[in-house]
Short mmCIF file of N, CA, C and O in Angstrom, two decimals:
data_model
loop_
_atom_site.label_atom_id
_atom_site.label_comp_id
_atom_site.label_asym_id
_atom_site.label_seq_id
_atom_site.Cartn_x
_atom_site.Cartn_y
_atom_site.Cartn_z
N TYR A 1 0.80 -1.19 0.01
CA TYR A 1 0.01 -0.03 0.05
C TYR A 1 0.85 1.24 -0.08
O TYR A 1 1.64 1.66 0.88
N ALA A 2 0.60 2.07 -0.99
CA ALA A 2 1.62 3.15 -1.16
C ALA A 2 1.18 4.40 -0.53
O ALA A 2 2.12 5.48 -0.45
N ASN A 3 0.01 4.29 -0.19
CA ASN A 3 -0.27 5.87 0.52
C ASN A 3 -0.15 5.67 2.06
O ASN A 3 -0.44 4.90 2.81
N ALA A 4 -0.59 7.04 2.81
CA ALA A 4 -0.68 7.16 4.11
C ALA A 4 -1.99 6.67 4.61
O ALA A 4 -2.70 6.89 3.91
N ILE A 5 -1.72 6.38 5.99
CA ILE A 5 -2.95 6.07 6.61
C ILE A 5 -3.38 6.92 7.91
O ILE A 5 -2.34 7.01 8.57
N GLY A 6 -4.34 7.57 7.86
CA GLY A 6 -4.82 8.32 8.90
C GLY A 6 -5.32 7.45 10.16
O GLY A 6 -6.47 7.09 10.00
N LEU A 7 -4.83 7.19 11.12
CA LEU A 7 -5.39 6.28 12.22
C LEU A 7 -5.90 6.87 13.24
O LEU A 7 -5.46 7.99 13.88
N GLY A 8 -6.99 6.70 13.58
CA GLY A 8 -7.76 7.06 14.68
C GLY A 8 -7.56 6.14 15.87
O GLY A 8 -7.86 5.38 15.94
N VAL A 9 -6.85 7.06 16.98
CA VAL A 9 -6.52 6.34 17.80
C VAL A 9 -7.29 6.65 19.16
O VAL A 9 -7.39 6.08 20.16
N TYR A 10 -8.52 7.41 19.11
CA TYR A 10 -9.47 7.24 19.92
C TYR A 10 -11.04 7.50 19.48
O TYR A 10 -10.99 8.41 18.49
N ASP A 11 -11.86 7.40 20.12
CA ASP A 11 -13.41 7.30 19.70
C ASP A 11 -13.89 8.94 20.32
O ASP A 11 -14.18 9.15 21.46
N ILE A 12 -13.78 10.08 19.37
CA ILE A 12 -14.44 11.32 19.73
C ILE A 12 -15.91 11.01 20.12
O ILE A 12 -16.15 11.98 20.66
N HIS A 13 -16.53 10.23 19.67
CA HIS A 13 -17.89 10.01 20.25
C HIS A 13 -18.02 9.96 21.62
O HIS A 13 -19.33 10.00 22.25
N SER A 14 -17.19 9.49 22.32
CA SER A 14 -17.37 8.94 23.67
C SER A 14 -16.63 9.94 24.57
O SER A 14 -16.05 10.69 24.13
N PRO A 15 -17.42 10.40 25.60
CA PRO A 15 -17.07 11.30 26.45
C PRO A 15 -15.64 10.88 27.21
O PRO A 15 -15.24 11.59 28.04
N VAL A 16 -15.48 9.93 27.03
CA VAL A 16 -14.04 9.13 27.83
C VAL A 16 -12.83 9.80 27.14
O VAL A 16 -12.94 9.49 25.74
N VAL A 17 -12.03 10.43 27.63
CA VAL A 17 -10.81 10.90 27.13
C VAL A 17 -9.60 9.69 27.61
O VAL A 17 -9.31 9.51 28.56
N PRO A 18 -9.19 8.91 26.66
CA PRO A 18 -8.26 7.89 26.86
C PRO A 18 -7.11 8.50 27.35
O PRO A 18 -6.34 9.58 26.88
N ASP A 19 -6.37 7.76 28.21
CA ASP A 19 -5.00 8.18 28.60
C ASP A 19 -4.04 8.28 27.43
O ASP A 19 -4.04 7.42 26.49
N THR A 20 -2.93 8.63 27.62
CA THR A 20 -1.60 8.52 26.87
C THR A 20 -1.45 7.29 26.25
O THR A 20 -1.09 6.65 25.48
N GLU A 21 -1.25 6.15 27.46
CA GLU A 21 -0.96 4.88 27.42
C GLU A 21 -1.74 4.08 26.32
O GLU A 21 -1.20 3.23 25.56
N THR A 22 -3.00 4.37 26.54
CA THR A 22 -4.00 3.70 25.76
C THR A 22 -3.73 3.98 24.21
O THR A 22 -3.83 3.18 23.43
N MET A 23 -3.60 5.37 24.00
CA MET A 23 -3.30 5.69 22.55
C MET A 23 -1.99 5.22 22.06
O MET A 23 -1.78 4.75 20.85
N LEU A 24 -0.98 5.08 23.11
CA LEU A 24 0.14 4.74 22.40
C LEU A 24 0.01 3.26 22.07
O LEU A 24 0.82 2.51 21.21
N ALA A 25 -0.59 2.61 22.75
CA ALA A 25 -0.88 0.98 22.42
C ALA A 25 -1.53 0.71 21.32
O ALA A 25 -1.07 -0.12 20.59
N VAL A 26 -2.23 1.45 20.83
CA VAL A 26 -3.12 1.62 19.71
C VAL A 26 -1.95 1.76 18.39
O VAL A 26 -1.81 1.10 17.30
N ILE A 27 -0.75 2.77 18.68
CA ILE A 27 -0.19 3.27 17.76
C ILE A 27 0.93 2.20 17.70
O ILE A 27 1.14 1.63 16.58
N ARG A 28 1.13 1.64 18.55
CA ARG A 28 1.69 0.36 18.56
C ARG A 28 1.61 -0.95 17.73
O ARG A 28 2.23 -1.30 17.25
N ASP A 29 0.32 -1.05 18.16
CA ASP A 29 -0.18 -2.20 17.29
C ASP A 29 -0.19 -1.89 15.76
O ASP A 29 -0.06 -2.63 14.98
N SER A 30 -0.85 -0.65 15.33
CA SER A 30 -0.80 -0.21 14.15
C SER A 30 0.75 -0.36 13.50
O SER A 30 0.84 -0.81 12.19
N LEU A 31 1.65 0.05 14.19
CA LEU A 31 3.17 0.07 13.67
C LEU A 31 3.61 -1.61 13.21
O LEU A 31 4.42 -1.54 12.68
N ALA A 32 2.69 -2.46 13.85
CA ALA A 32 3.17 -3.77 13.66
C ALA A 32 2.76 -4.13 12.03
O ALA A 32 3.19 -5.07 11.43
N ILE A 33 1.80 -3.21 11.40
CA ILE A 33 1.18 -3.52 10.00
C ILE A 33 1.40 -2.63 9.30
O ILE A 33 1.74 -2.67 7.87
N VAL A 34 1.56 -1.03 9.76
CA VAL A 34 1.71 -0.19 8.74
C VAL A 34 2.95 0.62 8.92
O VAL A 34 3.51 0.80 10.02
N PRO A 35 3.76 0.84 8.03
CA PRO A 35 5.32 1.47 8.25
C PRO A 35 4.85 2.69 8.82
O PRO A 35 4.17 3.50 8.58
N ALA A 36 5.95 3.32 9.55
CA ALA A 36 5.73 4.43 10.32
C ALA A 36 5.89 5.69 9.39
O ALA A 36 5.31 6.45 9.51
N ASP A 37 6.26 5.43 8.23
CA ASP A 37 6.69 6.46 7.27
C ASP A 37 5.38 6.81 6.60
O ASP A 37 5.10 8.03 5.97
N ARG A 38 4.38 6.00 6.83
CA ARG A 38 3.09 5.85 6.22
C ARG A 38 1.91 6.22 7.06
O ARG A 38 0.80 6.14 6.69
N LEU A 39 2.29 6.27 8.57
CA LEU A 39 1.26 6.16 9.40
C LEU A 39 1.01 7.71 10.10
O LEU A 39 1.88 8.33 10.59
N TRP A 40 -0.03 8.28 10.03
CA TRP A 40 -0.40 9.68 10.70
C TRP A 40 -1.61 9.40 11.59
O TRP A 40 -2.12 8.45 11.77
N VAL A 41 -1.22 9.98 13.03
CA VAL A 41 -1.95 9.61 14.13
C VAL A 41 -2.94 10.70 14.17
O VAL A 41 -2.67 12.17 13.79
N ASN A 42 -4.15 10.34 14.44
CA ASN A 42 -5.49 11.20 14.17
C ASN A 42 -6.36 10.90 15.31
O ASN A 42 -6.48 9.67 15.69
N PRO A 43 -7.27 11.74 15.59
CA PRO A 43 -8.82 11.42 16.34
C PRO A 43 -9.43 10.56 15.31
O PRO A 43 -9.17 10.80 13.99
N ASP A 44 -10.40 10.02 15.55
CA ASP A 44 -11.15 8.95 14.56
C ASP A 44 -12.09 9.51 13.57
O ASP A 44 -12.69 9.02 12.93
N CYS A 45 -12.38 11.07 13.96
CA CYS A 45 -13.61 11.78 13.19
C CYS A 45 -12.93 13.17 13.73
O CYS A 45 -12.17 13.51 14.22
N GLY A 46 -13.98 14.07 13.16
CA GLY A 46 -14.12 15.38 13.69
C GLY A 46 -14.43 15.61 14.91
O GLY A 46 -14.86 14.70 15.71
N LEU A 47 -14.30 16.83 15.46
CA LEU A 47 -14.14 16.95 16.74
C LEU A 47 -15.36 17.85 17.02
O LEU A 47 -15.42 18.26 18.55
N LYS A 48 -16.25 18.10 16.52
CA LYS A 48 -17.43 19.18 16.64
C LYS A 48 -18.13 18.64 17.67
O LYS A 48 -19.27 19.48 18.59
N THR A 49 -18.32 17.37 18.01
CA THR A 49 -19.08 16.73 18.70
C THR A 49 -18.65 17.01 20.25
O THR A 49 -19.57 16.55 21.38
N ARG A 50 -17.67 17.31 20.73
CA ARG A 50 -17.03 17.57 22.09
C ARG A 50 -16.78 19.02 22.57
O ARG A 50 -16.79 19.70 21.51
N GLY A 51 -16.57 19.07 23.66
CA GLY A 51 -16.53 20.22 24.45
C GLY A 51 -14.90 20.78 24.13
O GLY A 51 -14.39 19.97 24.12
N GLU A 52 -14.70 22.10 24.16
CA GLU A 52 -13.01 22.37 24.11
C GLU A 52 -12.38 21.98 25.19
O GLU A 52 -11.18 21.22 24.72
N PRO A 53 -12.56 22.00 26.24
CA PRO A 53 -11.83 21.51 27.43
C PRO A 53 -11.16 19.99 27.11
O PRO A 53 -10.13 19.53 27.12
N GLU A 54 -12.28 19.16 26.96
CA GLU A 54 -12.04 17.65 26.57
C GLU A 54 -11.28 17.44 25.32
O GLU A 54 -10.39 16.58 25.23
N THR A 55 -11.63 17.98 24.44
CA THR A 55 -10.86 18.02 23.07
C THR A 55 -9.32 18.46 23.05
O THR A 55 -8.67 17.64 22.91
N GLU A 56 -9.30 19.70 24.05
CA GLU A 56 -7.85 19.77 24.28
C GLU A 56 -6.98 19.06 24.80
O GLU A 56 -5.97 18.62 24.34
N GLU A 57 -7.74 18.44 25.93
CA GLU A 57 -7.22 17.40 26.69
C GLU A 57 -6.52 16.24 25.86
O GLU A 57 -5.62 15.28 25.83
N ALA A 58 -7.77 15.81 25.07
CA ALA A 58 -7.46 14.65 24.28
C ALA A 58 -6.15 14.69 23.18
O ALA A 58 -5.65 13.74 23.08
N LEU A 59 -6.25 16.21 22.60
CA LEU A 59 -5.22 16.40 21.66
C LEU A 59 -3.70 16.52 22.37
O LEU A 59 -3.08 15.78 21.47
N ARG A 60 -3.86 16.80 23.25
CA ARG A 60 -2.83 16.84 24.25
C ARG A 60 -1.60 15.32 24.51
O ARG A 60 -0.90 15.29 24.41
N ARG A 61 -2.94 14.56 24.96
CA ARG A 61 -2.50 12.97 25.19
C ARG A 61 -2.46 12.41 23.75
O ARG A 61 -1.47 11.62 23.81
N MET A 62 -3.19 12.71 22.49
CA MET A 62 -2.58 11.92 21.25
C MET A 62 -1.20 12.60 20.95
O MET A 62 -0.34 11.50 20.49
N ALA A 63 -0.77 13.69 21.12
CA ALA A 63 0.54 14.10 20.94
C ALA A 63 1.38 13.75 21.28
O ALA A 63 2.44 13.35 20.87
N ALA A 64 1.08 13.63 23.01
CA ALA A 64 2.09 12.87 23.59
C ALA A 64 2.43 11.40 23.28
O ALA A 64 3.28 10.84 23.38
N ALA A 65 1.30 10.72 22.80
CA ALA A 65 1.49 9.15 22.45
C ALA A 65 2.24 9.04 20.94
O ALA A 65 3.24 8.41 21.14
N ALA A 66 1.96 9.96 20.36
CA ALA A 66 2.80 10.26 19.10
C ALA A 66 4.10 10.45 19.19
O ALA A 66 5.01 9.67 18.85
N ALA A 67 4.47 11.20 19.97
CA ALA A 67 5.95 11.83 20.50
C ALA A 67 6.49 10.47 21.19
O ALA A 67 8.02 10.20 20.65
N LEU A 68 5.99 9.87 22.09
CA LEU A 68 6.55 8.43 22.37
C LEU A 68 6.81 7.81 21.53
O LEU A 68 8.10 6.85 21.75
N ALA A 69 5.85 7.16 20.82
CA ALA A 69 6.16 6.44 19.58
C ALA A 69 7.14 6.79 18.77
O ALA A 69 7.94 5.70 18.45
N ARG A 70 7.53 8.10 18.34
CA ARG A 70 8.65 8.29 17.80
C ARG A 70 10.13 8.12 18.60
O ARG A 70 10.86 7.77 17.95
N ARG A 71 9.77 8.21 19.64
CA ARG A 71 11.06 8.37 20.69
C ARG A 71 11.55 6.70 20.74
O ARG A 71 12.81 6.41 20.41
N GLU A 72 10.45 5.99 20.52
CA GLU A 72 10.61 4.38 20.72
C GLU A 72 11.23 4.00 19.13
O GLU A 72 12.26 3.30 19.15
N LEU A 73 10.74 4.58 18.48
CA LEU A 73 11.07 4.17 16.81
C LEU A 73 12.60 4.77 16.76
O LEU A 73 13.36 3.90 16.15
N ASP A 74 13.06 5.94 17.22
CA ASP A 74 14.39 6.40 17.06
C ASP A 74 15.16 5.31 17.71
O ASP A 74 16.09 5.23 17.35
N ALA A 75 14.63 4.98 19.17
CA ALA A 75 15.63 4.16 19.72
C ALA A 75 15.70 2.91 19.37
O ALA A 75 17.14 2.26 19.23
N ALA A 76 14.90 2.27 18.59
CA ALA A 76 15.06 0.67 17.96
C ALA A 76 16.01 1.02 16.78
O ALA A 76 16.56 -0.06 16.23
N ARG A 77 16.11 2.23 16.21
CA ARG A 77 16.78 2.28 14.71
C ARG A 77 18.00 2.86 15.26
O ARG A 77 19.16 2.44 14.32
N SER A 78 18.45 3.05 16.21
CA SER A 78 20.15 3.02 16.93
C SER A 78 20.47 1.98 17.42
O SER A 78 20.29 0.80 17.46
#
């Protein structure tokens, strides 16, 4: 598959904001299938159904999970 894949790492329709480790686990599972250079980390859909505070927290956690995944990949390549 030559295109990139936007991976939805959490369900925006749920009021539950997953923790960073939960999102990181989804990223790790996906990296077993999709090459890192083709994987984009995203919420699973648009964010208009969520309030601003919970959206900001979810995006902070998602960005942290993506950063951790990048560090793991960099360490594995070293």
